[in-house]
Coordinates of C-alpha atoms and ligand atoms in Angstrom, one line a residue:
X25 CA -20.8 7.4 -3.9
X26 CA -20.5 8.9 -0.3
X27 CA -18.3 7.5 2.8
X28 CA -18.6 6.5 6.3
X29 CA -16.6 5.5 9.1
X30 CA -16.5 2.0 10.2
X31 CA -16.9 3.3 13.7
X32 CA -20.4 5.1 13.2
X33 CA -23.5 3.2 13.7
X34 CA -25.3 5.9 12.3
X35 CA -23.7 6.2 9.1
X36 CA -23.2 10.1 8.6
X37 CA -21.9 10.0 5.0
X38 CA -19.2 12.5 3.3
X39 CA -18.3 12.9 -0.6
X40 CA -14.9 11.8 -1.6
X41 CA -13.5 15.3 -1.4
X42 CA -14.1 15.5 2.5
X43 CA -13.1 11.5 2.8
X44 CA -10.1 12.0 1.3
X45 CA -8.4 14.9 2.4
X46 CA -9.8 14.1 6.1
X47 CA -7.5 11.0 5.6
X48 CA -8.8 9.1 9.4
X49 CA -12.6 9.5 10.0
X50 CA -13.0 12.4 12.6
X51 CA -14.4 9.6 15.0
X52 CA -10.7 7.8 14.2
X53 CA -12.1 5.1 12.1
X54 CA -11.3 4.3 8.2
X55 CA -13.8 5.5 5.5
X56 CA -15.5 2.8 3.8
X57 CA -18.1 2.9 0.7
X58 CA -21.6 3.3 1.2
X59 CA -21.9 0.3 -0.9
X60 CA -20.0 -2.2 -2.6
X61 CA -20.6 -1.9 -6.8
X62 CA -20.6 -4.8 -8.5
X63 CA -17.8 -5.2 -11.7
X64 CA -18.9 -7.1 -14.9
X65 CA -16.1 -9.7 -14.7
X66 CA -16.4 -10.1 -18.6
X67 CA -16.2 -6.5 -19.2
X68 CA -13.3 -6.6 -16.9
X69 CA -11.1 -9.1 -18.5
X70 CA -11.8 -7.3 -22.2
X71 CA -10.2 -3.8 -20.9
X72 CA -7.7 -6.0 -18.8
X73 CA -7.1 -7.7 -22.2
X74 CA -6.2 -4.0 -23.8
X75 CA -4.1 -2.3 -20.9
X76 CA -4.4 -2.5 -17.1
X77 CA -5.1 1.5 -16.9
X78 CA -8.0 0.5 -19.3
X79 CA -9.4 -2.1 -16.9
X80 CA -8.8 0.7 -13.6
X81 CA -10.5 3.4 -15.3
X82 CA -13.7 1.2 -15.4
X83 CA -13.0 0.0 -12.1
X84 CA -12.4 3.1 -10.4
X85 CA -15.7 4.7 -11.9
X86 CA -17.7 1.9 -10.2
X87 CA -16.6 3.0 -7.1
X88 CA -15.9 7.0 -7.5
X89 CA -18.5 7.6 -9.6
X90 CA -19.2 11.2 -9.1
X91 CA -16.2 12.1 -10.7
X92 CA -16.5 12.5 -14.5
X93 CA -14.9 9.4 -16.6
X94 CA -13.0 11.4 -18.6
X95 CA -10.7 12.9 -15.0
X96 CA -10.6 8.8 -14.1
X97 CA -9.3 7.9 -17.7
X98 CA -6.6 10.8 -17.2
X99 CA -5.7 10.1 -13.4
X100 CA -5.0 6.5 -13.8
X101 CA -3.0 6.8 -17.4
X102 CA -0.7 9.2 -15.6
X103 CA -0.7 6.8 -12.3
X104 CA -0.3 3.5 -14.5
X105 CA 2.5 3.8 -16.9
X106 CA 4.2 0.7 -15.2
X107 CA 4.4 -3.1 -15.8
X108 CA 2.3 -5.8 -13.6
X109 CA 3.2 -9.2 -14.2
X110 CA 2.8 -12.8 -12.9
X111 CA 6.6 -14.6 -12.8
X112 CA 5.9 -18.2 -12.8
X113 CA 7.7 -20.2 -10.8
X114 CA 5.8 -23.7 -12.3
X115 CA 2.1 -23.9 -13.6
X116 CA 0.1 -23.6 -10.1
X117 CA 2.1 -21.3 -8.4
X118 CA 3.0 -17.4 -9.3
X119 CA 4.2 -14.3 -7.8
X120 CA 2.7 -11.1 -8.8
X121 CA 4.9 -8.8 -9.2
X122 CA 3.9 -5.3 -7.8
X123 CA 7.3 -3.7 -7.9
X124 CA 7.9 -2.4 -11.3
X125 CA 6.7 1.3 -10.4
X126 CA 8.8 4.6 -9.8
X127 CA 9.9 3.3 -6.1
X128 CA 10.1 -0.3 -6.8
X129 CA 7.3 -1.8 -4.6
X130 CA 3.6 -2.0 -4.5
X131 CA 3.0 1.5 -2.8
X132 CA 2.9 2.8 -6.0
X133 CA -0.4 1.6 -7.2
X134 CA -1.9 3.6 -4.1
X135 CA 0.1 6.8 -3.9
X136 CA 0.6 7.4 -7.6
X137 CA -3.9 7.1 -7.9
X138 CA -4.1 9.2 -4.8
X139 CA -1.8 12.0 -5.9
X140 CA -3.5 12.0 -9.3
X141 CA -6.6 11.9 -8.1
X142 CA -5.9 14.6 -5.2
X143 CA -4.6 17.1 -8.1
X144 CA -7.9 16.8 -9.6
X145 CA -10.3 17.1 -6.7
X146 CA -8.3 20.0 -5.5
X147 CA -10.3 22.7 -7.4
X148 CA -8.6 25.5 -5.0
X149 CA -5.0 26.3 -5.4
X150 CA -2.6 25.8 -2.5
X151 CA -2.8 21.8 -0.6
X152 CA 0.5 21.0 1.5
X153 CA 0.6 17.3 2.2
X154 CA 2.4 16.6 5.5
X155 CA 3.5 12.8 6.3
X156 CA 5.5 11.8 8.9
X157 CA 7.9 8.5 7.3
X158 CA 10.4 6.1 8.9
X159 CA 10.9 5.4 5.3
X160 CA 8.9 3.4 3.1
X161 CA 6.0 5.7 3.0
X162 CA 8.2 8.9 2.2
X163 CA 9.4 7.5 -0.8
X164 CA 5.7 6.1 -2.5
X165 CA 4.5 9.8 -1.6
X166 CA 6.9 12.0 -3.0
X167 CA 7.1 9.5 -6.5
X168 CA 2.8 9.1 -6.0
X169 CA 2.9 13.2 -5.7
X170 CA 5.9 14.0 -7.8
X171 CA 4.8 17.3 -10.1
X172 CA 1.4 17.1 -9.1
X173 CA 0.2 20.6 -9.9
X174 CA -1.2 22.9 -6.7
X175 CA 0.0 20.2 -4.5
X176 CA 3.1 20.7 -2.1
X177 CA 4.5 17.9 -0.6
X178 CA 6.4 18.0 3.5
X179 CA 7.6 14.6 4.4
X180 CA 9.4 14.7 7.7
X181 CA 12.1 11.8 8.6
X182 CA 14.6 11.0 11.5
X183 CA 18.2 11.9 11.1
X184 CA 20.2 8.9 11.1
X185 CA 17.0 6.5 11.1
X186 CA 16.2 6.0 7.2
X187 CA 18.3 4.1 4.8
X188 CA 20.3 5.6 2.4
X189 CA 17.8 4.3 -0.7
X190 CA 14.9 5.3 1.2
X191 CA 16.4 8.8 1.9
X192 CA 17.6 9.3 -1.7
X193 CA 13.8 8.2 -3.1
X194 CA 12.5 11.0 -0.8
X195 CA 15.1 13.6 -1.3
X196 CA 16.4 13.3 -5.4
X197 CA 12.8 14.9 -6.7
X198 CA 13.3 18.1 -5.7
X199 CA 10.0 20.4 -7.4
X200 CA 7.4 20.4 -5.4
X201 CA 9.0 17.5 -2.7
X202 CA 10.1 19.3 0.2
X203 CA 12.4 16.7 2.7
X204 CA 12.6 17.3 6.3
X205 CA 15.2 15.7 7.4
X206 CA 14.5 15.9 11.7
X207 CA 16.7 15.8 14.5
X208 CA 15.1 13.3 16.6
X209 CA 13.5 9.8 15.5
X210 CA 10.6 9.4 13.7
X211 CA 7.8 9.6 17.3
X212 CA 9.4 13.0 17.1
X213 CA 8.6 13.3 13.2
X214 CA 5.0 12.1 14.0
X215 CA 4.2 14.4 17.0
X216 CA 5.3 17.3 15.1
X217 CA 2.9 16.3 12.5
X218 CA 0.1 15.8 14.8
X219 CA 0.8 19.4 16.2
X220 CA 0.4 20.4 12.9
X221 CA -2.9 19.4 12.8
X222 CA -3.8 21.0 15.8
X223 CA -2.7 24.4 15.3
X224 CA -5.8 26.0 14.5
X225 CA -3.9 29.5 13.5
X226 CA -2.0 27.7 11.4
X227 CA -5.4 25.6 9.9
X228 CA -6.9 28.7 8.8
X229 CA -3.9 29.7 7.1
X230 CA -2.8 26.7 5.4
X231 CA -4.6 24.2 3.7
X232 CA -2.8 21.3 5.0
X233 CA -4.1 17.1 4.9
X234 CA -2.2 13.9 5.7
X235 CA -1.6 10.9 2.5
X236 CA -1.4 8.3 5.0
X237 CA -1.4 4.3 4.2
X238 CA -5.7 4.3 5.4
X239 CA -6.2 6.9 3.3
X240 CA -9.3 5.8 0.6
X241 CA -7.6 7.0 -2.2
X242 CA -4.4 4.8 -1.3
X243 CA -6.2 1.6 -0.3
X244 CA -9.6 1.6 -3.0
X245 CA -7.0 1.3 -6.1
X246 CA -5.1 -1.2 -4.3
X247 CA -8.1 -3.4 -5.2
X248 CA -7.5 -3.1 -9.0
X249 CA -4.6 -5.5 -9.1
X250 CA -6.3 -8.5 -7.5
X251 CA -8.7 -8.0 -10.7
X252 CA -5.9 -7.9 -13.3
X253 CA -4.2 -11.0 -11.6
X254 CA -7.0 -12.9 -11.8
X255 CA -7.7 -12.0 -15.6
X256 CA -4.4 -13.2 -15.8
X257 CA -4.8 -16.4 -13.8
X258 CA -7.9 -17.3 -15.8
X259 CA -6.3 -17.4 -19.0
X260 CA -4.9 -20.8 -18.3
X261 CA -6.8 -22.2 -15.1
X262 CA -10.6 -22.5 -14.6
X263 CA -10.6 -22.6 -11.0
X264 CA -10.9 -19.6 -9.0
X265 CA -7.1 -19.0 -7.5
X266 CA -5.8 -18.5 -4.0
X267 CA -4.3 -15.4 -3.6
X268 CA -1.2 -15.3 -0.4
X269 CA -0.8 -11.4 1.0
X270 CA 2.2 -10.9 2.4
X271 CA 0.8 -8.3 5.2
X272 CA 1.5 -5.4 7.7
X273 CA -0.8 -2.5 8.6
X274 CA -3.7 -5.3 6.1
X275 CA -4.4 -2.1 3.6
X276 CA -3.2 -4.5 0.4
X277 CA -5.2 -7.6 1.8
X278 CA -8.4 -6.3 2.8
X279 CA -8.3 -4.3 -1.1
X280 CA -8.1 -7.7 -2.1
X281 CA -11.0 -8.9 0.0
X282 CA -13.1 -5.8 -1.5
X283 CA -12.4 -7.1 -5.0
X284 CA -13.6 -10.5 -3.9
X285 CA -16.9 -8.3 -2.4
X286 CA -17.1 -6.7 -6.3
X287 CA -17.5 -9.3 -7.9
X288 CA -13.8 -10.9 -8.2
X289 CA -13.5 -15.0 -8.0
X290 CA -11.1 -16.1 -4.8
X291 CA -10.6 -19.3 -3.7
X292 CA -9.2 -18.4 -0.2
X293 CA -7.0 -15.4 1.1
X294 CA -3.9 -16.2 3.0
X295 CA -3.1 -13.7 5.4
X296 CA 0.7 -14.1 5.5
X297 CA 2.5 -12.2 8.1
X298 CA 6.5 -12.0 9.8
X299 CA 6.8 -12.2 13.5
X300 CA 4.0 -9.7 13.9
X301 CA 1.4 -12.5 13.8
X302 CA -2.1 -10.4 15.7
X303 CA -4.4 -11.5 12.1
X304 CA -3.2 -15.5 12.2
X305 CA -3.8 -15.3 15.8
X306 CA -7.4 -13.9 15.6
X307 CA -8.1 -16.5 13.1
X308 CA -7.3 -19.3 15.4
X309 CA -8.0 -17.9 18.4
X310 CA -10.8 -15.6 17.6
X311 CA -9.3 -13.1 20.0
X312 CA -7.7 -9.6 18.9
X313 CA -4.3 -8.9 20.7
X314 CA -3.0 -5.6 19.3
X315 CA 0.1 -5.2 20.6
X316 CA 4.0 -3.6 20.1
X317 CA 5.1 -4.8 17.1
X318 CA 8.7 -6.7 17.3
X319 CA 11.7 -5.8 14.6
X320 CA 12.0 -8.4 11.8
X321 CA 13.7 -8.7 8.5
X322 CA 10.4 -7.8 6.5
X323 CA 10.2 -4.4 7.8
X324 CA 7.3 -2.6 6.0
X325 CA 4.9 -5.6 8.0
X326 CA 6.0 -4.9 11.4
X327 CA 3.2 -4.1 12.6
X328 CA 1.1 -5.0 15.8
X329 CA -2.1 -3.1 15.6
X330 CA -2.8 -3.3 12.2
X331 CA -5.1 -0.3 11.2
X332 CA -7.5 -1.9 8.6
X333 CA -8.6 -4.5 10.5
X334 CA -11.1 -2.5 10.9
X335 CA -11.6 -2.6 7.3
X336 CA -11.5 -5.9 7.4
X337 CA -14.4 -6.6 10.3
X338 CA -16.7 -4.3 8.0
X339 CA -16.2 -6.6 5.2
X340 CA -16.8 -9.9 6.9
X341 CA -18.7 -9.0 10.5
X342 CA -17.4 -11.6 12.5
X343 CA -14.3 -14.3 12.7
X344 CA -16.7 -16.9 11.6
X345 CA -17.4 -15.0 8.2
X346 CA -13.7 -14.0 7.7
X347 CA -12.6 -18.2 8.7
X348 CA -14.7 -19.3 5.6
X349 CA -12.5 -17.1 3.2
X350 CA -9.4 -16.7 5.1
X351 CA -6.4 -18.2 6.3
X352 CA -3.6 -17.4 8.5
X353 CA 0.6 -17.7 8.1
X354 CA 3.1 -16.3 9.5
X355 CA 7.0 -16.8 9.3
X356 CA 10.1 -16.3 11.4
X357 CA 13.2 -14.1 10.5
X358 CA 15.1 -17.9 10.3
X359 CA 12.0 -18.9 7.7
X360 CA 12.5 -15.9 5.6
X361 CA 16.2 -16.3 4.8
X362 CA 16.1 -19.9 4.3
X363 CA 13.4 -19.2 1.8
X364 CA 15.6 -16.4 0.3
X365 CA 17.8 -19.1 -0.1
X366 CA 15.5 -21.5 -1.2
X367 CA 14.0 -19.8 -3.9
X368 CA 17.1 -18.5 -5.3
X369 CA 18.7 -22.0 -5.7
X370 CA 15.4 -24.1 -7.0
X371 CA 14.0 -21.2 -9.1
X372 CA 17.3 -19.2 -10.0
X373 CA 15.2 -16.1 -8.6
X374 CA 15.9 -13.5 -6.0
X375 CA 13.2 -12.5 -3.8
X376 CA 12.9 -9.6 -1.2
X377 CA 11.9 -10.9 2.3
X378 CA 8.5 -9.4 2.1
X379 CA 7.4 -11.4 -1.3
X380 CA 9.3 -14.6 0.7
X381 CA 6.7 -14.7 3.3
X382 CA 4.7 -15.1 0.2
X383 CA 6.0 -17.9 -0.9
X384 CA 6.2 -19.4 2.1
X385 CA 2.8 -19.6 2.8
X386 CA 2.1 -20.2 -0.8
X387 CA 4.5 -23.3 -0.2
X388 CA 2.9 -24.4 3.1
X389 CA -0.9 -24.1 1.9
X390 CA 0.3 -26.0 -1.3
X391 CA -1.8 -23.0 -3.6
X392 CA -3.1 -23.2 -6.4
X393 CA -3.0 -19.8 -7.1
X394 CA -0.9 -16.6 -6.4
X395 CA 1.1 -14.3 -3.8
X396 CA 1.8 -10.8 -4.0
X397 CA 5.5 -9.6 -4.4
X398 CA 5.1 -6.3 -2.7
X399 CA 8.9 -5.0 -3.0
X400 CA 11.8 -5.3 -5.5
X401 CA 14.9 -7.7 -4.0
X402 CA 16.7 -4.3 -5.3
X403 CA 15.6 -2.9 -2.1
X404 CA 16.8 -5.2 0.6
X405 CA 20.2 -5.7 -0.4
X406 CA 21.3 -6.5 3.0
X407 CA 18.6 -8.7 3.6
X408 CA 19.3 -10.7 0.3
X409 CA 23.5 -10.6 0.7
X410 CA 22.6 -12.2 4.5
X411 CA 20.8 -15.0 2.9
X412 CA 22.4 -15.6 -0.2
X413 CA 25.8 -14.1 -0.1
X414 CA 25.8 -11.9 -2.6
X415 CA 24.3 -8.4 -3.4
X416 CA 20.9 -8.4 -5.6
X417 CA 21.3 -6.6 -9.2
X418 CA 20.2 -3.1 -8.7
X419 CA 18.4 -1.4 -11.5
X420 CA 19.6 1.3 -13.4
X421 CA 16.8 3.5 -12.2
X422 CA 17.6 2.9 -8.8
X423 CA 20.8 3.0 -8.9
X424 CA 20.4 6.7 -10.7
X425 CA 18.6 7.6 -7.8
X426 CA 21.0 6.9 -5.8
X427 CA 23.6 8.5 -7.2
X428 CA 21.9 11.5 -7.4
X429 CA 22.8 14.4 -4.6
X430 CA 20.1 14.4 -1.7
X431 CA 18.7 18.0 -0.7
X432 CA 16.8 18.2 2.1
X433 CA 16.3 20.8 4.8
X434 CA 17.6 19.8 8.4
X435 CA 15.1 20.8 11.3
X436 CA 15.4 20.7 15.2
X437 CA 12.1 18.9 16.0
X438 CA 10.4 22.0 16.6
X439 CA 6.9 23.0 16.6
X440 CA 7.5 26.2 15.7
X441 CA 10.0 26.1 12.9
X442 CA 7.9 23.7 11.1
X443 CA 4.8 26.0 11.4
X444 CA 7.4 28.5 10.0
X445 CA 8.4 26.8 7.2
X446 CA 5.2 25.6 6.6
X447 CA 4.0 29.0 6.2
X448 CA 7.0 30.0 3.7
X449 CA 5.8 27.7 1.3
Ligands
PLP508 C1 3.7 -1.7 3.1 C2 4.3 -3.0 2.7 C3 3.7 -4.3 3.0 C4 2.5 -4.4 3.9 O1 1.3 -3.9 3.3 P1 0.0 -3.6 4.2 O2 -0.9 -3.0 3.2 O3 0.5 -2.7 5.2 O4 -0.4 -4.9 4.8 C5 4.3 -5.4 2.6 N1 5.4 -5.4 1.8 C6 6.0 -4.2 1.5 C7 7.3 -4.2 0.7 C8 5.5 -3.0 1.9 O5 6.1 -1.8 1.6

């Protein structure tokens, strides 16, 4: 299978190898398959019946299948050691829970199948991944690339700008996690990146790529869940479900939309979003606003020009396409912590504010069907004692984490001590 931008009428393809370590298409549009594979569903629910790494191997090999089976089988065992469950909350409604990884949301699936899967296609010795992070994608790098051998890994964050979980899931690896910590905020963080990049001296000197949230090998695994869920779904319900996505930059959603593409039965999509409402917009309105996003209590999906729409236009061509499979939401800060509330008191459970835009949209469509928990409550602790009073359990491994010292190296935001460092690694 080859790759090509979404941007390129003409289709110039690229092996997986170039795709993913170019991370953005060198026209600045996402890498999308030549074509779509299509999954034997029954196959599919027999390895999903013996272990979801069984079911991803096959499901992976669809789609990368230039890469020997027997690197897949290995990549995704090692990427997949983690639970993946549906918690019920009565017997038409469920909330998939994506948060039982290393860093406690669904950014595992991606990272932890892209570093794998980088380890192996890197057949020469020496790659530095550099990411820029105001948090959330600093810590599903550093777990996804934690001990991946040849691989170094530079995240860069703003002093004073990251919480302190975030900061300890970046900075308590230590081998071969290397934490900037930068003085200066995270456009700082980002433009130092970008010079990076455009140091040629430094290119020819340093094999150096970016594990952003667009890049393939993040976003194709992402589509493996929506398969397990529904396996799970169709134990006890013959109707194909709706599946609710709570969504930001629309990497997890439009995954979802190319397992519907392979093959996987979908009712409907909900495209559930906080404040930063451009997709539910575009689907009534039929015009695209990109625009600023706006601050809300569900962080990770504040954003206001979503990068895989783009994605999401290849799969479906126009608004009319994507209106006959998809559905808008989106929910206020107000909305959110009542539903915190809400859920905690009819269902005794505590949800983190991302999931909760889940639910409310899984509440207002009246589903049959499914939304995607993307975080653990563990996470939001201030979030969750604002709505509910009280501070959410925090699990053990977290909490470890936490307790753990930080080390980090501090950093004016200089171009030329991070080319330094750079070349000390
Ligand atoms: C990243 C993230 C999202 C949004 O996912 P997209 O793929 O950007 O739409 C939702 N919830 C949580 C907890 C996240 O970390």
């Amino acid at each position: 299978m080859r790759f090509y931008s979404t941007r390129d009428k003409s289709r110039k393809l690229f092996t997986l190898a170039e795709a993913a370590f170019a991370g953005l298409a060198p026209d600045g549009g996402l890498f999308v398959p030549e074509h779509i594979p299509q999954a034997d569903m029954s196959r599919v629910r027999q390895l999903a019946d013996i272990s979801y790494a069984d079911m991803s191997a096959y499901l992976a090999a669809l789609i990368f299948d230039d890469v020997p089976q027997a690197t897949i089988d290995d990549a995704v065992r090692k990427a997949y050691d983690f639970d993946i469950n549906f918690h019920w909350f009565d017997g038409r409604k469920a909330a998939l829970e994506l948060f039982h990884g290393p860093t406690f949301a669904f950014k595992d699936f991606g990272a932890r199948f892209m570093g794998q899967m980088t380890g192996r296609l890197n057949t020469t010795d020496g790659l530095t991944i550099l990411t820029a992070t105001s948090g959330d994608t600093g810590s599903a790098v550093a777990g996804g690339f934690y001990n991946v051998p040849g691989v170094d890994v530079v995240i860069l964050y703003p002093d004073g700008k990251v919480s302190p979980l975030q900061q300890a899931q970046m900075t308590t690896l230590g081998g071969n996690i290397h934490p900037l910590k930068v003085r200066g905020n995270f456009d700082d963080c980002q433009r130092l990146v970008k010079a990076m990049f455009n140091d040629a001296d430094l290119r020819s000197r340093k094999r150096i790529t970016s594990a952003n949230s667009i890049n393939l090998l993040r976003w194709i695994p992402q589509s493996f869940y929506y398969f397990y869920a529904y396996c799970l779904w169709a134990e006890g319900h013959s109707q194909a479900p709706d599946v609710v996505v709570p969504s930001g930059n629309y990497g997890n959603i439009t995954a979802g939309m190319l397992a519907a593409r392979m093959g996987m039965p979908v009712r409907r999509f909900v495209a559930a979003s906080n404040a930063n409402d451009v997709v539910p917009e575009f689907l009534v309105t039929g015009d695209y606003r990109p625009r600023a996003s706006v601050r809300t209590l569900a962080n990770a999906m504040d954003v206001g020009a979503p990068s895989n729409f783009e994605r999401m236009m290849w799969l479906y061509g126009d608004v009319d396409n994507l209106r006959r499979e998809v559905v808008g939401f989106s929910a206020t800060d107000a909305e959110i912590l009542a539903a915190i509330r809400e859920i905690e008191e009819k269902y005794g459970y505590i949800s983190d504010p991302h999931s909760a835009v889940g639910y409310l949209a899984a509440r207002h469509y009246d589903i049959d069907g499914y939304w995607l928990s993307t975080a653990s409550a563990a996470k939001f602790g201030e979030v969750i004692e604002q709505a509910t009073g009280h501070w959410p359990d925090i699990p053990e491994a977290l909490q470890k984490r936490m307790d753990a010292p930080c080390v980090y190296t501090m950093m004016d935001a200089s171009d030329a001590d991070l080319k330094d460092y750079l070349l000390s690694l």
